[in-house]
Amino acid sequence: MSASREGLNPEFAAKLTLFEKKLAANGIKVMLTCGYRSIEEQNRLYDQGRTKPGKKVTNARGGYSWHNWGLAADYVFIINGKVTWDGPWATFGKIARESGLEWGGDFKSIVDRPHVQWTQGKTLAQMRRAAAAKKK
C-alpha cells in the first residue's frame, strides 16, 4: 500500500522526509499512500463516482491537483501495526505547517486531513501555463 516517491519534486520529497522524521520524533508513525499522479490517473479518479462506478475520491480534474505536479502527498497513520485514518490529525497538521507544508485539514472548501502540499507560492493556473509553454 505504500506509495512510491517517484515523480515527486526533489525539494518537496526532502521536505517530506524531514516532516516524517518530526512526526516520528513525536511518536507518530505514518505511511505515504499517494504522491505524484499523472493527469490521466487524476482524470480516472475524478470520474470515479461520477461517470464510473465507485465513491468519489477527488474533486480535482487532471491538472487541478498538486499531485499532478509532484508537489502533494497523502498519508495514513500506522497505529499498533495497523493502517488507520483515525489518528492525531491536529498534531499531524501542526507539524506539517512547522515543516513549511500546507495541510489539507486547513482547507476551507473541502477538508482533506491526509493531504499535504508545497505550492512554492504558485497557483495551479501558473503550473498549467508553465506546462503548456514547455510543450510549445
PDB file of C-alpha atoms in Angstrom:
ATOM      1  CA  MET A   1       0.000   0.000   0.000  1.00  0.00           C
ATOM      2  CA  SER A   2       2.940   2.333   0.498  1.00  0.00           C
ATOM      3  CA  ALA A   3       3.273   4.764  -2.386  1.00  0.00           C
ATOM      4  CA  SER A   4       6.408   5.481  -4.326  1.00  0.00           C
ATOM      5  CA  ARG A   5       8.193   8.817  -4.139  1.00  0.00           C
ATOM      6  CA  GLU A   6       8.847   8.573  -7.868  1.00  0.00           C
ATOM      7  CA  GLY A   7       7.736  11.698  -9.691  1.00  0.00           C
ATOM      8  CA  LEU A   8       7.845  13.929  -6.625  1.00  0.00           C
ATOM      9  CA  ASN A   9       9.637  17.250  -6.866  1.00  0.00           C
ATOM     10  CA  PRO A  10      13.053  16.551  -5.225  1.00  0.00           C
ATOM     11  CA  GLU A  11      12.826  19.537  -2.858  1.00  0.00           C
ATOM     12  CA  PHE A  12       9.312  18.503  -1.841  1.00  0.00           C
ATOM     13  CA  ALA A  13      10.482  14.917  -1.277  1.00  0.00           C
ATOM     14  CA  ALA A  14      13.221  16.255   1.026  1.00  0.00           C
ATOM     15  CA  LYS A  15      10.618  18.289   2.942  1.00  0.00           C
ATOM     16  CA  LEU A  16       8.501  15.136   3.315  1.00  0.00           C
ATOM     17  CA  THR A  17      11.464  13.224   4.740  1.00  0.00           C
ATOM     18  CA  LEU A  18      12.002  15.927   7.385  1.00  0.00           C
ATOM     19  CA  PHE A  19       8.243  16.050   8.064  1.00  0.00           C
ATOM     20  CA  GLU A  20       8.139  12.279   8.589  1.00  0.00           C
ATOM     21  CA  LYS A  21      11.155  12.451  10.931  1.00  0.00           C
ATOM     22  CA  LYS A  22       9.434  15.152  13.005  1.00  0.00           C
ATOM     23  CA  LEU A  23       6.274  13.025  13.169  1.00  0.00           C
ATOM     24  CA  ALA A  24       8.328  10.008  14.285  1.00  0.00           C
ATOM     25  CA  ALA A  25      10.056  12.123  16.944  1.00  0.00           C
ATOM     26  CA  ASN A  26       6.561  12.840  18.275  1.00  0.00           C
ATOM     27  CA  GLY A  27       5.659   9.145  18.313  1.00  0.00           C
ATOM     28  CA  ILE A  28       3.565   9.320  15.150  1.00  0.00           C
ATOM     29  CA  LYS A  29       4.125   6.650  12.516  1.00  0.00           C
ATOM     30  CA  VAL A  30       2.741   7.328   9.035  1.00  0.00           C
ATOM     31  CA  MET A  31       2.790   5.764   5.599  1.00  0.00           C
ATOM     32  CA  LEU A  32       2.712   7.617   2.289  1.00  0.00           C
ATOM     33  CA  THR A  33      -0.303   6.437   0.278  1.00  0.00           C
ATOM     34  CA  CYS A  34      -0.165   8.783  -2.690  1.00  0.00           C
ATOM     35  CA  GLY A  35       2.394  11.127  -4.176  1.00  0.00           C
ATOM     36  CA  TYR A  36       2.676  12.019  -7.859  1.00  0.00           C
ATOM     37  CA  ARG A  37      -0.356  11.329 -10.060  1.00  0.00           C
ATOM     38  CA  SER A  38      -0.393  11.690 -13.825  1.00  0.00           C
ATOM     39  CA  ILE A  39      -3.083  13.831 -15.444  1.00  0.00           C
ATOM     40  CA  GLU A  40      -4.646  10.635 -16.827  1.00  0.00           C
ATOM     41  CA  GLU A  41      -4.720   8.963 -13.420  1.00  0.00           C
ATOM     42  CA  GLN A  42      -6.204  12.116 -11.895  1.00  0.00           C
ATOM     43  CA  ASN A  43      -8.968  12.126 -14.513  1.00  0.00           C
ATOM     44  CA  ARG A  44      -9.718   8.435 -13.832  1.00  0.00           C
ATOM     45  CA  LEU A  45     -10.032   9.208 -10.118  1.00  0.00           C
ATOM     46  CA  TYR A  46     -12.198  12.248 -10.865  1.00  0.00           C
ATOM     47  CA  ASP A  47     -14.544  10.102 -12.982  1.00  0.00           C
ATOM     48  CA  GLN A  48     -14.987   7.633 -10.122  1.00  0.00           C
ATOM     49  CA  GLY A  49     -18.384   8.222  -8.546  1.00  0.00           C
ATOM     50  CA  ARG A  50     -19.392  10.480 -11.425  1.00  0.00           C
ATOM     51  CA  THR A  51     -19.291   8.672 -14.769  1.00  0.00           C
ATOM     52  CA  LYS A  52     -17.675   5.477 -13.421  1.00  0.00           C
ATOM     53  CA  PRO A  53     -18.723   3.206 -10.531  1.00  0.00           C
ATOM     54  CA  GLY A  54     -17.411   3.817  -7.031  1.00  0.00           C
ATOM     55  CA  LYS A  55     -17.282   6.524  -4.409  1.00  0.00           C
ATOM     56  CA  LYS A  56     -15.976   9.996  -5.216  1.00  0.00           C
ATOM     57  CA  VAL A  57     -12.349  10.247  -4.162  1.00  0.00           C
ATOM     58  CA  THR A  58     -11.350  13.653  -5.528  1.00  0.00           C
ATOM     59  CA  ASN A  59     -12.893  16.913  -6.617  1.00  0.00           C
ATOM     60  CA  ALA A  60      -9.953  17.815  -8.846  1.00  0.00           C
ATOM     61  CA  ARG A  61      -9.714  17.043 -12.542  1.00  0.00           C
ATOM     62  CA  GLY A  62      -6.346  16.410 -14.150  1.00  0.00           C
ATOM     63  CA  GLY A  63      -4.112  19.476 -13.923  1.00  0.00           C
ATOM     64  CA  TYR A  64      -6.075  20.852 -10.976  1.00  0.00           C
ATOM     65  CA  SER A  65      -4.338  18.862  -8.223  1.00  0.00           C
ATOM     66  CA  TRP A  66      -0.922  19.474  -6.717  1.00  0.00           C
ATOM     67  CA  HIS A  67      -0.395  15.709  -7.012  1.00  0.00           C
ATOM     68  CA  ASN A  68      -0.141  16.221 -10.800  1.00  0.00           C
ATOM     69  CA  TRP A  69       2.922  18.405 -10.292  1.00  0.00           C
ATOM     70  CA  GLY A  70       4.678  16.134  -7.782  1.00  0.00           C
ATOM     71  CA  LEU A  71       4.007  18.631  -5.003  1.00  0.00           C
ATOM     72  CA  ALA A  72       1.407  16.809  -2.871  1.00  0.00           C
ATOM     73  CA  ALA A  73       1.284  13.699  -0.724  1.00  0.00           C
ATOM     74  CA  ASP A  74      -1.355  11.778   1.207  1.00  0.00           C
ATOM     75  CA  TYR A  75      -0.730   9.769   4.361  1.00  0.00           C
ATOM     76  CA  VAL A  76      -2.320   7.272   6.719  1.00  0.00           C
ATOM     77  CA  PHE A  77      -1.349   6.509  10.288  1.00  0.00           C
ATOM     78  CA  ILE A  78       0.143   3.220  11.448  1.00  0.00           C
ATOM     79  CA  ILE A  79      -1.131   2.555  14.964  1.00  0.00           C
ATOM     80  CA  ASN A  80      -0.447  -0.762  16.693  1.00  0.00           C
ATOM     81  CA  GLY A  81       0.794  -2.104  13.369  1.00  0.00           C
ATOM     82  CA  LYS A  82      -2.462  -1.311  11.565  1.00  0.00           C
ATOM     83  CA  VAL A  83      -3.299   1.249   8.904  1.00  0.00           C
ATOM     84  CA  THR A  84      -5.855   3.783  10.090  1.00  0.00           C
ATOM     85  CA  TRP A  85      -7.227   7.154   9.091  1.00  0.00           C
ATOM     86  CA  ASP A  86      -8.135   7.779  12.740  1.00  0.00           C
ATOM     87  CA  GLY A  87      -5.131   9.376  14.350  1.00  0.00           C
ATOM     88  CA  PRO A  88      -3.664  12.554  15.800  1.00  0.00           C
ATOM     89  CA  TRP A  89      -4.612  14.837  12.908  1.00  0.00           C
ATOM     90  CA  ALA A  90      -4.172  18.068  14.880  1.00  0.00           C
ATOM     91  CA  THR A  91      -0.550  17.176  15.657  1.00  0.00           C
ATOM     92  CA  PHE A  92      -0.017  15.975  12.076  1.00  0.00           C
ATOM     93  CA  GLY A  93      -1.264  19.351  10.801  1.00  0.00           C
ATOM     94  CA  LYS A  94       0.806  21.346  13.283  1.00  0.00           C
ATOM     95  CA  ILE A  95       3.982  19.503  12.274  1.00  0.00           C
ATOM     96  CA  ALA A  96       3.106  19.880   8.574  1.00  0.00           C
ATOM     97  CA  ARG A  97       2.825  23.655   8.982  1.00  0.00           C
ATOM     98  CA  GLU A  98       6.068  23.751  11.006  1.00  0.00           C
ATOM     99  CA  SER A  99       7.707  21.849   8.124  1.00  0.00           C
ATOM    100  CA  GLY A 100       6.700  24.504   5.592  1.00  0.00           C
ATOM    101  CA  LEU A 101       3.861  22.449   4.123  1.00  0.00           C
ATOM    102  CA  GLU A 102       0.220  23.309   3.586  1.00  0.00           C
ATOM    103  CA  TRP A 103      -2.094  20.877   5.368  1.00  0.00           C
ATOM    104  CA  GLY A 104      -5.367  19.727   3.830  1.00  0.00           C
ATOM    105  CA  GLY A 105      -7.001  19.935   7.256  1.00  0.00           C
ATOM    106  CA  ASP A 106      -6.767  23.727   6.947  1.00  0.00           C
ATOM    107  CA  PHE A 107      -8.582  23.826   3.592  1.00  0.00           C
ATOM    108  CA  LYS A 108     -11.751  25.911   3.675  1.00  0.00           C
ATOM    109  CA  SER A 109     -13.795  24.236   0.939  1.00  0.00           C
ATOM    110  CA  ILE A 110     -13.027  20.535   1.329  1.00  0.00           C
ATOM    111  CA  VAL A 111     -11.135  19.355   4.390  1.00  0.00           C
ATOM    112  CA  ASP A 112      -8.549  16.731   3.353  1.00  0.00           C
ATOM    113  CA  ARG A 113      -6.640  15.820   6.513  1.00  0.00           C
ATOM    114  CA  PRO A 114      -4.373  13.123   4.980  1.00  0.00           C
ATOM    115  CA  HIS A 115      -3.082  15.650   2.403  1.00  0.00           C
ATOM    116  CA  VAL A 116      -0.005  17.900   2.494  1.00  0.00           C
ATOM    117  CA  GLN A 117       1.314  20.051  -0.340  1.00  0.00           C
ATOM    118  CA  TRP A 118       4.057  22.523  -1.161  1.00  0.00           C
ATOM    119  CA  THR A 119       2.922  25.134  -3.660  1.00  0.00           C
ATOM    120  CA  GLN A 120       6.124  27.199  -3.655  1.00  0.00           C
ATOM    121  CA  GLY A 121       3.882  30.284  -3.605  1.00  0.00           C
ATOM    122  CA  LYS A 122       2.451  29.420  -7.009  1.00  0.00           C
ATOM    123  CA  THR A 123      -1.075  28.704  -8.176  1.00  0.00           C
ATOM    124  CA  LEU A 124      -2.316  25.718 -10.136  1.00  0.00           C
ATOM    125  CA  ALA A 125      -3.111  28.090 -13.017  1.00  0.00           C
ATOM    126  CA  GLN A 126       0.555  29.135 -13.090  1.00  0.00           C
ATOM    127  CA  MET A 127       1.618  25.484 -13.106  1.00  0.00           C
ATOM    128  CA  ARG A 128      -0.698  24.687 -16.030  1.00  0.00           C
ATOM    129  CA  ARG A 129       0.516  27.733 -18.005  1.00  0.00           C
ATOM    130  CA  ALA A 130       4.164  26.794 -17.431  1.00  0.00           C
ATOM    131  CA  ALA A 131       3.494  23.214 -18.566  1.00  0.00           C
ATOM    132  CA  ALA A 132       1.680  24.452 -21.688  1.00  0.00           C
ATOM    133  CA  ALA A 133       4.553  26.836 -22.507  1.00  0.00           C
ATOM    134  CA  LYS A 134       7.057  23.952 -22.265  1.00  0.00           C
ATOM    135  CA  LYS A 135       5.057  21.988 -24.850  1.00  0.00           C
ATOM    136  CA  LYS A 136       5.320  24.805 -27.417  1.00  0.00           C
TER     137      LYS A 136
END
